[in-house]
Tab-separated table of C-alpha atoms and ligand atoms in Angstrom:
chain	number	residue	atom	x	y	z
A	1	UNK	CA	109.193	15.104	-32.080
A	2	UNK	CA	110.061	12.803	-30.250
A	3	UNK	CA	107.526	12.617	-26.780
A	4	UNK	CA	109.121	16.085	-24.331
A	5	UNK	CA	107.397	14.038	-20.867
A	6	UNK	CA	108.910	10.735	-21.603
A	7	UNK	CA	111.305	10.416	-24.916
A	8	UNK	CA	114.476	11.173	-23.994
A	9	UNK	CA	115.490	8.013	-25.905
A	10	UNK	CA	113.018	7.931	-28.099
A	11	UNK	CA	113.932	8.955	-31.532
A	12	UNK	CA	110.753	8.747	-34.058
A	13	UNK	CA	107.479	10.167	-32.740
A	14	UNK	CA	104.971	7.568	-32.692
A	15	UNK	CA	102.570	5.989	-35.230
A	16	UNK	CA	98.390	7.648	-34.868
A	17	UNK	CA	97.487	4.415	-34.515
A	18	UNK	CA	99.652	4.204	-31.386
A	19	UNK	CA	98.551	7.332	-29.938
A	20	UNK	CA	94.800	6.747	-30.812
A	21	UNK	CA	95.260	3.364	-28.404
A	22	UNK	CA	97.220	5.574	-25.466
A	23	UNK	CA	95.551	8.190	-25.365
A	24	UNK	CA	92.949	8.554	-22.806
A	25	UNK	CA	92.749	12.579	-22.026
A	26	UNK	CA	89.443	12.153	-23.205
A	27	UNK	CA	89.005	9.961	-20.052
A	28	UNK	CA	90.389	11.173	-17.186
A	29	UNK	CA	90.837	14.581	-18.075
A	30	UNK	CA	87.378	13.664	-15.033
A	31	UNK	CA	89.949	13.182	-12.354
A	32	UNK	CA	92.112	17.099	-12.739
A	33	UNK	CA	90.094	18.124	-9.658
A	34	UNK	CA	92.239	15.565	-7.964
A	35	UNK	CA	95.318	15.366	-9.900
A	36	UNK	CA	95.799	19.057	-8.745
A	37	UNK	CA	95.242	17.844	-5.193
A	38	UNK	CA	96.943	15.377	-5.341
A	39	UNK	CA	100.027	17.089	-6.833
A	40	UNK	CA	99.465	19.853	-3.981
A	41	UNK	CA	99.647	17.486	-1.277
A	42	UNK	CA	102.982	15.724	-3.415
A	43	UNK	CA	104.837	19.431	-3.452
A	44	UNK	CA	104.362	20.907	0.171
A	45	UNK	CA	105.798	17.286	1.590
A	46	UNK	CA	108.624	17.210	-0.740
A	47	UNK	CA	109.619	20.671	0.677
A	48	UNK	CA	108.825	19.951	4.216
A	49	UNK	CA	110.996	16.721	4.034
A	50	UNK	CA	113.528	19.297	2.061
A	51	UNK	CA	113.274	16.931	-1.185
A	52	UNK	CA	112.522	20.245	-3.145
A	53	UNK	CA	113.062	24.171	-2.146
A	54	UNK	CA	109.741	25.981	-0.104
A	55	UNK	CA	110.232	28.616	-2.624
A	56	UNK	CA	109.714	25.652	-6.126
A	57	UNK	CA	107.272	24.333	-3.489
A	58	UNK	CA	105.124	27.585	-3.453
A	59	UNK	CA	105.969	28.186	-7.102
A	60	UNK	CA	104.150	24.577	-8.526
A	61	UNK	CA	101.095	25.078	-6.160
A	62	UNK	CA	99.942	28.762	-7.466
A	63	UNK	CA	101.329	27.387	-10.644
A	64	UNK	CA	98.606	24.252	-9.640
A	65	UNK	CA	96.144	26.817	-9.136
A	66	UNK	CA	96.130	28.689	-11.673
A	67	UNK	CA	95.383	25.566	-13.690
A	68	UNK	CA	93.133	24.698	-11.546
A	69	UNK	CA	91.087	27.943	-12.665
A	70	UNK	CA	92.052	27.541	-16.149
A	71	UNK	CA	90.286	24.499	-16.341
A	72	UNK	CA	87.508	24.558	-14.171
A	73	UNK	CA	86.004	27.773	-17.030
A	74	UNK	CA	87.608	26.310	-19.904
A	75	UNK	CA	90.087	28.125	-21.230
A	76	UNK	CA	92.094	24.970	-20.681
A	77	UNK	CA	93.353	22.816	-23.212
A	78	UNK	CA	94.363	19.506	-23.291
A	79	UNK	CA	96.225	18.570	-24.865
A	80	UNK	CA	95.956	14.451	-26.599
A	81	UNK	CA	99.886	13.965	-27.381
A	82	UNK	CA	100.414	14.666	-24.067
A	83	UNK	CA	97.983	11.222	-23.046
A	84	UNK	CA	96.421	11.995	-19.825
A	85	UNK	CA	95.747	13.778	-17.176
A	86	UNK	CA	99.152	13.465	-15.467
A	87	UNK	CA	101.368	15.082	-18.568
A	88	UNK	CA	98.984	17.644	-18.977
A	89	UNK	CA	98.869	19.062	-15.904
A	90	UNK	CA	102.663	18.811	-15.684
A	91	UNK	CA	103.165	20.249	-19.018
A	92	UNK	CA	100.800	23.673	-18.553
A	93	UNK	CA	103.078	23.950	-15.668
A	94	UNK	CA	106.202	24.050	-17.032
A	95	UNK	CA	104.770	26.538	-18.785
A	96	UNK	CA	103.817	28.578	-15.859
A	97	UNK	CA	106.638	28.570	-13.645
A	98	UNK	CA	109.564	26.561	-16.341
A	99	UNK	CA	111.871	24.307	-14.913
A	100	UNK	CA	110.554	23.691	-11.417
A	101	UNK	CA	107.606	21.978	-12.650
A	102	UNK	CA	109.836	19.344	-13.036
A	103	UNK	CA	110.872	18.973	-9.863
A	104	UNK	CA	107.067	18.128	-9.395
A	105	UNK	CA	107.303	14.381	-10.328
A	106	UNK	CA	110.397	13.858	-7.734
A	107	UNK	CA	108.355	9.615	-5.885
A	108	UNK	CA	105.994	9.242	-7.628
A	109	UNK	CA	104.795	8.416	-11.178
A	110	UNK	CA	101.877	8.009	-12.332
A	111	UNK	CA	101.209	4.913	-11.735
A	112	UNK	CA	100.382	5.737	-8.198
A	113	UNK	CA	99.691	8.860	-9.373
A	114	UNK	CA	96.011	7.780	-11.020
A	115	UNK	CA	95.252	5.223	-8.701
A	116	UNK	CA	95.539	8.274	-6.081
A	117	UNK	CA	93.606	10.382	-8.492
A	118	UNK	CA	91.327	7.360	-9.215
A	119	UNK	CA	90.338	6.856	-5.322
A	120	UNK	CA	90.224	10.462	-4.908
A	121	UNK	CA	87.276	10.445	-7.838
A	122	UNK	CA	85.526	7.598	-6.403
A	123	UNK	CA	84.845	8.529	-3.046
A	124	UNK	CA	83.552	11.561	-4.030
A	125	UNK	CA	80.794	9.245	-5.918
A	126	UNK	CA	79.930	7.133	-3.481
A	127	UNK	CA	79.400	10.333	-0.741
A	128	UNK	CA	77.035	11.823	-4.656
A	129	UNK	CA	75.553	8.622	-4.422
A	130	UNK	CA	75.108	8.134	-0.719
A	131	UNK	CA	72.978	11.758	-0.698
A	132	UNK	CA	71.292	10.651	-4.212
A	133	UNK	CA	70.147	7.363	-1.809
A	134	UNK	CA	69.334	9.421	1.264
A	135	UNK	CA	67.449	11.932	-0.357
A	136	UNK	CA	65.464	8.877	-2.558
A	137	UNK	CA	64.772	6.649	1.105
A	138	UNK	CA	63.053	10.848	2.379
A	139	UNK	CA	60.847	10.365	-0.869
A	140	UNK	CA	59.818	6.803	-0.305
A	141	UNK	CA	58.667	7.121	3.659
A	142	UNK	CA	56.866	10.195	2.898
A	143	UNK	CA	54.872	9.047	0.857
A	144	UNK	CA	55.309	5.760	2.489
A	145	UNK	CA	53.831	7.768	5.717
A	146	UNK	CA	51.113	8.968	3.019
A	147	UNK	CA	49.656	6.027	2.553
A	148	UNK	CA	49.884	3.999	5.245
A	149	UNK	CA	46.081	2.822	5.286
A	150	UNK	CA	46.325	1.740	1.351
A	151	UNK	CA	45.728	-1.298	0.688
A	152	UNK	CA	46.477	-3.116	-2.381
A	153	UNK	CA	47.508	-6.784	-3.178
A	154	UNK	CA	50.578	-8.036	-2.412
A	155	UNK	CA	52.032	-11.085	-5.212
A	156	UNK	CA	53.800	-13.823	-4.729
A	157	UNK	CA	54.206	-15.268	-8.319
A	158	UNK	CA	52.972	-11.616	-10.107
A	159	UNK	CA	49.582	-13.535	-7.817
A	160	UNK	CA	47.588	-11.695	-6.173
A	161	UNK	CA	48.509	-13.281	-2.906
A	162	UNK	CA	47.686	-10.930	0.627
A	163	UNK	CA	46.513	-8.158	0.835
A	164	UNK	CA	49.397	-5.368	1.339
A	165	UNK	CA	49.857	-1.593	2.660
A	166	UNK	CA	51.147	0.076	-0.860
A	167	UNK	CA	52.915	2.433	2.396
A	168	UNK	CA	54.576	-1.000	3.270
A	169	UNK	CA	55.054	-1.788	-0.569
A	170	UNK	CA	57.393	1.447	-0.326
A	171	UNK	CA	58.810	0.927	2.534
A	172	UNK	CA	60.533	-2.310	2.045
A	173	UNK	CA	62.282	-0.122	-1.024
A	174	UNK	CA	63.663	2.312	1.766
A	175	UNK	CA	65.473	-1.085	3.727
A	176	UNK	CA	66.795	-1.973	0.186
A	177	UNK	CA	68.939	1.560	-0.088
A	178	UNK	CA	70.228	1.607	3.648
A	179	UNK	CA	71.859	-2.203	2.129
A	180	UNK	CA	73.108	-0.117	-0.550
A	181	UNK	CA	74.520	3.052	2.000
A	182	UNK	CA	75.755	0.771	3.853
A	183	UNK	CA	77.412	-1.420	0.715
A	184	UNK	CA	79.144	2.064	-0.496
A	185	UNK	CA	79.581	2.894	3.585
A	186	UNK	CA	81.383	-0.258	3.521
A	187	UNK	CA	83.456	0.367	0.102
A	188	UNK	CA	84.968	3.633	1.501
A	189	UNK	CA	86.701	2.399	4.298
A	190	UNK	CA	88.440	-0.025	3.034
A	191	UNK	CA	88.804	2.834	-0.732
A	192	UNK	CA	90.406	5.307	1.589
A	193	UNK	CA	94.625	4.494	2.044
A	194	UNK	CA	96.969	6.281	-0.222
A	195	UNK	CA	98.577	4.849	-2.812
A	196	UNK	CA	100.177	8.515	-3.372
A	197	UNK	CA	104.024	7.548	-3.205
A	198	UNK	CA	104.268	3.724	-4.281
A	199	UNK	CA	106.129	5.636	-7.271
A	200	UNK	CA	105.978	3.016	-10.167
A	201	UNK	CA	106.189	-0.669	-8.729
A	202	UNK	CA	109.172	-0.753	-5.102
A	203	UNK	CA	108.723	3.197	-3.705
A	204	UNK	CA	111.784	4.983	-3.124
A	205	UNK	CA	114.822	6.707	-2.207
A	206	UNK	CA	113.545	9.656	-1.573
A	207	UNK	CA	112.989	10.294	2.413
A	208	UNK	CA	109.158	10.882	1.213
A	209	UNK	CA	106.425	11.219	3.496
A	210	UNK	CA	103.449	9.374	2.903
A	211	UNK	CA	101.605	9.629	6.311
A	212	UNK	CA	101.828	13.239	5.368
A	213	UNK	CA	100.567	13.101	2.055
A	214	UNK	CA	98.251	10.572	3.616
A	215	UNK	CA	96.215	12.881	5.767
A	216	UNK	CA	96.287	15.976	3.995
A	217	UNK	CA	94.228	14.216	0.849
A	218	UNK	CA	91.979	12.426	3.657
A	219	UNK	CA	92.940	8.952	3.350
A	220	UNK	CA	93.363	7.007	6.615
A	221	UNK	CA	96.505	6.180	6.054
A	222	UNK	CA	99.018	5.276	3.052
A	223	UNK	CA	98.962	1.623	1.624
A	224	UNK	CA	101.394	-0.929	3.367
A	225	UNK	CA	102.117	-2.625	0.415
A	226	UNK	CA	103.594	-0.188	-2.952
A	227	UNK	CA	103.198	-3.190	-5.659
A	228	UNK	CA	99.468	-3.500	-3.915
A	229	UNK	CA	98.957	0.548	-4.215
A	230	UNK	CA	99.715	0.775	-8.114
A	231	UNK	CA	97.804	-2.739	-9.054
A	232	UNK	CA	94.958	-1.979	-6.614
A	233	UNK	CA	91.483	-1.411	-8.345
A	234	UNK	CA	89.182	-3.855	-5.888
A	235	UNK	CA	88.096	0.125	-5.046
A	236	UNK	CA	86.576	0.071	-8.473
A	237	UNK	CA	85.334	-3.249	-8.221
A	238	UNK	CA	83.474	-3.175	-4.494
A	239	UNK	CA	81.858	-0.053	-5.867
A	240	UNK	CA	80.393	-1.471	-8.767
A	241	UNK	CA	79.212	-4.213	-7.078
A	242	UNK	CA	77.431	-1.690	-4.621
A	243	UNK	CA	77.223	1.078	-7.698
A	244	UNK	CA	75.444	-2.433	-9.207
A	245	UNK	CA	72.929	-4.420	-6.333
A	246	UNK	CA	71.315	-0.913	-6.132
A	247	UNK	CA	70.799	-0.139	-10.036
A	248	UNK	CA	69.231	-3.631	-9.059
A	249	UNK	CA	66.593	-3.253	-6.565
A	250	UNK	CA	66.387	0.814	-8.401
A	251	UNK	CA	65.364	-1.408	-12.144
A	252	UNK	CA	62.931	-4.245	-9.631
A	253	UNK	CA	60.979	-0.613	-8.549
A	254	UNK	CA	60.837	0.398	-12.017
A	255	UNK	CA	59.398	-2.273	-13.415
A	256	UNK	CA	56.342	-2.631	-11.183
A	257	UNK	CA	56.009	0.971	-11.972
A	258	UNK	CA	55.394	-0.580	-15.423
A	259	UNK	CA	53.441	-2.868	-14.245
A	260	UNK	CA	51.405	-0.544	-12.081
A	261	UNK	CA	50.526	1.470	-14.954
A	262	UNK	CA	49.561	-0.395	-17.626
A	263	UNK	CA	46.225	0.061	-18.679
A	264	UNK	CA	46.093	-3.340	-18.232
A	265	UNK	CA	46.483	-3.427	-14.036
A	266	UNK	CA	46.431	1.313	-13.774
A	267	UNK	CA	46.822	0.566	-9.577
A	268	UNK	CA	49.289	3.980	-10.005
A	269	UNK	CA	49.364	6.432	-12.075
A	270	UNK	CA	52.052	8.910	-13.047
A	271	UNK	CA	51.341	12.986	-13.929
A	272	UNK	CA	52.731	14.218	-17.596
A	273	UNK	CA	56.283	14.969	-15.624
A	274	UNK	CA	57.525	11.301	-15.529
A	275	UNK	CA	55.179	10.105	-18.754
A	276	UNK	CA	56.491	10.702	-22.563
A	277	UNK	CA	53.747	10.083	-25.591
A	278	UNK	CA	54.206	8.046	-28.615
A	279	UNK	CA	54.074	9.727	-32.249
A	280	UNK	CA	51.284	7.610	-34.095
A	281	UNK	CA	49.172	6.156	-31.093
A	282	UNK	CA	47.812	9.502	-29.360
A	283	UNK	CA	46.543	7.525	-26.471
A	284	UNK	CA	49.857	6.503	-24.715
A	285	UNK	CA	51.371	7.294	-21.434
A	286	UNK	CA	54.725	5.177	-21.604
A	287	UNK	CA	56.480	5.014	-18.508
A	288	UNK	CA	59.762	5.506	-20.877
A	289	UNK	CA	61.928	7.082	-17.709
A	290	UNK	CA	61.093	4.112	-15.223
A	291	UNK	CA	62.159	1.453	-18.515
A	292	UNK	CA	64.929	3.770	-18.874
A	293	UNK	CA	65.702	3.543	-14.912
A	294	UNK	CA	65.473	-0.713	-15.675
A	295	UNK	CA	67.754	-0.176	-18.529
A	296	UNK	CA	70.544	2.003	-16.706
A	297	UNK	CA	71.257	-1.254	-14.642
A	298	UNK	CA	72.584	-3.076	-17.569
A	299	UNK	CA	75.432	-0.912	-18.253
A	300	UNK	CA	76.126	-1.336	-14.642
A	301	UNK	CA	76.311	-4.310	-14.376
A	302	UNK	CA	78.304	-4.736	-17.146
A	303	UNK	CA	81.002	-1.776	-16.586
A	304	UNK	CA	81.555	-4.212	-12.743
A	305	UNK	CA	81.625	-7.337	-15.893
A	306	UNK	CA	83.888	-5.294	-17.640
A	307	UNK	CA	86.527	-4.555	-15.490
A	308	UNK	CA	86.821	-7.966	-13.814
A	309	UNK	CA	87.992	-8.898	-17.079
A	310	UNK	CA	90.190	-6.028	-17.706
A	311	UNK	CA	91.717	-7.210	-14.210
A	312	UNK	CA	91.850	-10.695	-13.578
A	313	UNK	CA	94.677	-11.879	-16.172
A	314	UNK	CA	96.729	-9.145	-14.526
A	315	UNK	CA	100.011	-10.311	-13.430
A	316	UNK	CA	102.149	-7.632	-10.629
A	317	UNK	CA	102.191	-4.458	-10.561
A	318	UNK	CA	100.802	-1.258	-13.045
A	319	UNK	CA	100.090	-3.416	-16.566
A	320	UNK	CA	98.255	-0.266	-18.649
A	321	UNK	CA	95.112	-2.776	-19.173
A	322	UNK	CA	94.430	-0.591	-15.925
A	323	UNK	CA	94.020	2.774	-17.976
A	324	UNK	CA	90.799	0.950	-18.900
A	325	UNK	CA	89.132	0.902	-15.160
A	326	UNK	CA	87.931	4.538	-15.731
A	327	UNK	CA	85.419	4.830	-18.528
A	328	UNK	CA	82.721	2.641	-18.024
A	329	UNK	CA	83.417	2.984	-14.297
A	330	UNK	CA	82.113	6.505	-14.563
A	331	UNK	CA	79.054	5.840	-17.133
A	332	UNK	CA	78.146	2.940	-14.601
A	333	UNK	CA	78.483	5.962	-11.762
A	334	UNK	CA	76.748	9.157	-13.566
A	335	UNK	CA	73.944	6.262	-15.196
A	336	UNK	CA	73.145	4.992	-11.495
A	337	UNK	CA	73.103	8.357	-9.780
A	338	UNK	CA	70.885	9.295	-13.106
A	339	UNK	CA	68.607	6.334	-11.740
A	340	UNK	CA	68.267	7.092	-8.392
A	341	UNK	CA	67.124	10.974	-9.039
A	342	UNK	CA	64.526	10.317	-11.689
A	343	UNK	CA	62.812	7.752	-9.117
A	344	UNK	CA	63.493	9.433	-6.402
A	345	UNK	CA	61.422	11.914	-9.193
A	346	UNK	CA	58.382	9.390	-9.760
A	347	UNK	CA	58.099	8.275	-6.083
A	348	UNK	CA	57.557	12.803	-5.255
A	349	UNK	CA	55.379	11.563	-8.201
A	350	UNK	CA	53.074	8.478	-8.553
A	351	UNK	CA	49.341	8.737	-7.804
A	352	UNK	CA	48.009	5.612	-6.390
A	353	UNK	CA	44.647	4.566	-7.092
A	354	UNK	CA	43.204	3.058	-3.670
A	355	UNK	CA	39.806	2.307	-5.318
A	356	UNK	CA	41.147	0.029	-8.215
A	357	UNK	CA	43.843	-1.084	-5.217
A	358	UNK	CA	41.477	-1.807	-2.974
A	359	UNK	CA	39.603	-3.698	-5.830
A	360	UNK	CA	42.424	-5.553	-6.262
A	361	UNK	CA	43.478	-6.463	-3.096
A	362	UNK	CA	40.135	-8.233	-2.306
A	363	UNK	CA	40.457	-10.564	-6.730
A	364	UNK	CA	42.048	-14.009	-6.302
A	365	UNK	CA	40.097	-14.793	-3.247
A	366	UNK	CA	43.281	-13.182	-1.178
A	367	UNK	CA	41.753	-12.849	1.958
A	368	UNK	CA	41.674	-16.551	1.934
A	369	UNK	CA	44.549	-16.736	4.710
A	370	UNK	CA	42.806	-14.818	6.924
A	371	UNK	CA	39.601	-17.566	7.068
A	372	UNK	CA	41.934	-19.854	7.869
A	373	UNK	CA	43.892	-18.141	10.015
A	374	UNK	CA	40.432	-17.366	11.642
A	375	UNK	CA	39.335	-21.320	12.151
A	376	UNK	CA	42.931	-22.016	13.502
A	377	UNK	CA	42.210	-19.991	16.594
A	378	UNK	CA	38.039	-19.759	16.369
A	379	UNK	CA	36.915	-23.625	16.068
A	380	UNK	CA	41.791	-24.429	17.363
A	381	UNK	CA	41.577	-26.201	13.945
A	382	UNK	CA	44.935	-27.575	13.125
A	383	UNK	CA	46.644	-24.829	10.112
A	384	UNK	CA	46.791	-27.947	7.647
A	385	UNK	CA	42.841	-28.696	7.616
A	386	UNK	CA	41.790	-25.355	8.406
A	387	UNK	CA	44.123	-24.437	5.118
A	388	UNK	CA	41.637	-27.456	3.347
A	389	UNK	CA	38.730	-25.931	4.698
A	390	UNK	CA	39.901	-22.438	2.789
A	391	UNK	CA	40.157	-24.377	0.364
A	392	UNK	CA	37.002	-26.154	-0.417
A	393	UNK	CA	34.823	-23.140	0.712
A	394	UNK	CA	37.165	-20.634	-1.806
A	395	UNK	CA	36.654	-23.170	-4.401
A	396	UNK	CA	32.697	-23.169	-4.024
A	397	UNK	CA	33.426	-19.374	-4.146
A	398	UNK	CA	35.035	-19.707	-7.691
A	399	UNK	CA	31.617	-21.557	-8.977
A	400	UNK	CA	29.470	-19.916	-7.645
A	401	UNK	CA	31.325	-16.524	-9.641
A	402	UNK	CA	31.710	-14.475	-6.534
A	403	UNK	CA	33.418	-12.935	-3.630
A	404	UNK	CA	34.879	-14.395	-0.558
A	405	UNK	CA	32.721	-12.836	1.322
A	406	UNK	CA	29.327	-13.151	-0.449
A	407	UNK	CA	29.508	-16.943	-0.270
A	408	UNK	CA	26.189	-17.532	2.006
A	409	UNK	CA	27.191	-18.428	5.638
A	410	UNK	CA	25.417	-21.468	5.121
A	411	UNK	CA	26.943	-23.123	2.198
A	412	UNK	CA	30.614	-22.141	4.371
A	413	UNK	CA	28.267	-24.570	7.077
A	414	UNK	CA	27.845	-27.332	4.533
A	415	UNK	CA	31.336	-28.120	4.650
A	416	UNK	CA	32.093	-26.819	8.168
A	417	UNK	CA	29.161	-26.770	10.242
A	418	UNK	CA	31.026	-24.235	12.939
A	419	UNK	CA	31.666	-21.567	10.798
A	420	UNK	CA	29.065	-18.985	12.104
A	421	UNK	CA	28.758	-15.079	10.335
A	422	UNK	CA	31.425	-13.620	12.607
A	423	UNK	CA	33.976	-14.879	9.785
A	424	UNK	CA	33.095	-12.082	8.125
A	425	UNK	CA	35.219	-9.548	9.606
A	426	UNK	CA	37.929	-11.349	8.188
A	427	UNK	CA	37.419	-11.336	5.233
A	428	UNK	CA	37.649	-7.532	4.582
A	429	UNK	CA	40.984	-6.742	3.356
A	430	UNK	CA	41.578	-3.510	5.682
A	431	UNK	CA	41.140	-6.208	8.551
A	432	UNK	CA	43.924	-8.014	6.359
A	433	UNK	CA	45.991	-5.663	6.660
A	434	UNK	CA	45.234	-4.947	10.298
A	435	UNK	CA	45.702	-7.635	12.041
A	436	UNK	CA	49.069	-8.343	10.102
A	437	UNK	CA	50.669	-6.694	13.835
A	438	UNK	CA	53.446	-9.330	13.859
A	439	UNK	CA	56.998	-6.858	14.188
A	440	UNK	CA	58.559	-6.202	10.107
A	441	UNK	CA	54.234	-6.888	8.218
A	442	UNK	CA	51.985	-4.449	6.956
A	443	UNK	CA	49.651	-2.939	9.601
A	444	UNK	CA	49.341	0.549	8.330
A	445	UNK	CA	49.944	0.854	12.259
A	446	UNK	CA	53.302	-0.694	11.535
A	447	UNK	CA	53.461	0.648	8.566
A	448	UNK	CA	53.057	4.590	10.271
A	449	UNK	CA	55.765	4.191	12.999
A	450	UNK	CA	58.440	3.029	10.452
A	451	UNK	CA	57.611	6.251	8.881
A	452	UNK	CA	57.859	7.356	10.960
A	453	UNK	CA	61.309	6.170	12.464
A	454	UNK	CA	62.480	6.787	9.086
A	455	UNK	CA	61.779	9.857	8.728
A	456	UNK	CA	64.249	10.961	11.846
A	457	UNK	CA	66.404	8.782	10.950
A	458	UNK	CA	67.701	10.400	7.821
A	459	UNK	CA	66.699	13.596	9.015
A	460	UNK	CA	68.820	13.151	11.769
A	461	UNK	CA	71.968	11.969	8.668
A	462	UNK	CA	71.596	7.929	9.613
A	463	UNK	CA	71.925	5.087	7.022
A	464	UNK	CA	70.572	2.869	8.991
A	465	UNK	CA	68.258	1.952	12.046
B	501	LIG	N1	96.497	6.815	-18.049
B	501	LIG	C1	97.046	6.049	-17.162
B	501	LIG	C2	95.987	5.345	-16.909
B	501	LIG	O1	95.608	6.053	-16.404
B	501	LIG	C3	98.114	6.829	-16.344
B	501	LIG	C4	99.401	5.645	-15.939
B	501	LIG	C5	100.459	5.595	-16.558
B	501	LIG	N2	101.555	4.922	-16.808
B	501	LIG	C6	102.696	4.576	-16.888
B	501	LIG	N3	103.327	3.947	-16.284
B	501	LIG	N4	102.106	4.110	-18.806
B	501	LIG	O2	96.334	4.000	-16.175
């Protein structure tokens, strides 16, 4: 039997292989709610424009509601022979309401239908990711306030650089997440135009009202060019690009958690809730959740890359290649959402070891810059010269195997006679962080202010400063 939805001119049924490569129901069934919402908006518009009768529209809407609840409770039978979600819904509608179902497809095509459905779907994804990122920021800002005074080593080149506070470090990720949310919101604005009514590619001869269906579906306006409307997938690409950048941020943080929790480093501990054991080595506590967040980034970036490759050679307008836009994107969105939730959980869970952090912060002469700054401020030395003098004092400390504050003042004076015992005050890690009061700096007082501001903004639902 040929396909009853489009098989008028066909005599044979498709080959089983044809069906295998063509079928998309396993993926686009996830668009069922959007597909039904768009069909209801379309039917109501058709009736308002006198294209179908009010009675047909009423039956169509009722039938679609029945299908929505059938799918919702799992009693709907998805048929592979019907290819995709659009034809599965329409075919069931015909069973429920008879021939009037056939009027629903007036003045539209699966091409504008799928573009509409997927825009609605991605819009929901954006809203979900935004809420998840807000919760992540809230968890970070809460811990940052708690650890505004906790001193840890700051790194460049993964070498101990200068002391920072743990709170300051956590707030860096709040800023990244704020930019991520901004990128998703920005993409949402461009996404929020309706392709519905572009029909197959050229528009339609029926007197449809595209502004009405756009409004009914929460879009800002209809898309202005029918060819563009059915063939554009920028909205997926943009959101995958935003998702990739967000995933990279999470991955960098996950990598830090892996480093911090390594017994070699031991700055932070995760509880049993976010670690796993080894089946052979009884002592192991593995940060699997962080490792998997790091790995899922590959899936997200892969989906972006995959869709860019699908799209890059496609002439206008709709090409079946575009059916491949959904699976990777849906998996990527799921991976990102899970990664955000996992990181939020770990942020709440992680327990820094303040003693060890403080000791590590002082290792590697991390307050050398503070010594140089003291020479500049107190002795009015040019910074370059102060850098050189400090370098010699560090070399002396290294030769004696002591920390900077343990170098005897007399030994420092052999290098620079004007140094006094006053200098010792700036060599502790606490005084180092306390002195970094420049805007955006790591001073505990700054960190407290920033953390409180973020918590206030987040509680008010603001995205950025
Ligand atoms: N399943 C298709 C997709 O996801 C729907 C559009 C099909 N259009 C067509 N002319 N075959 O892209």
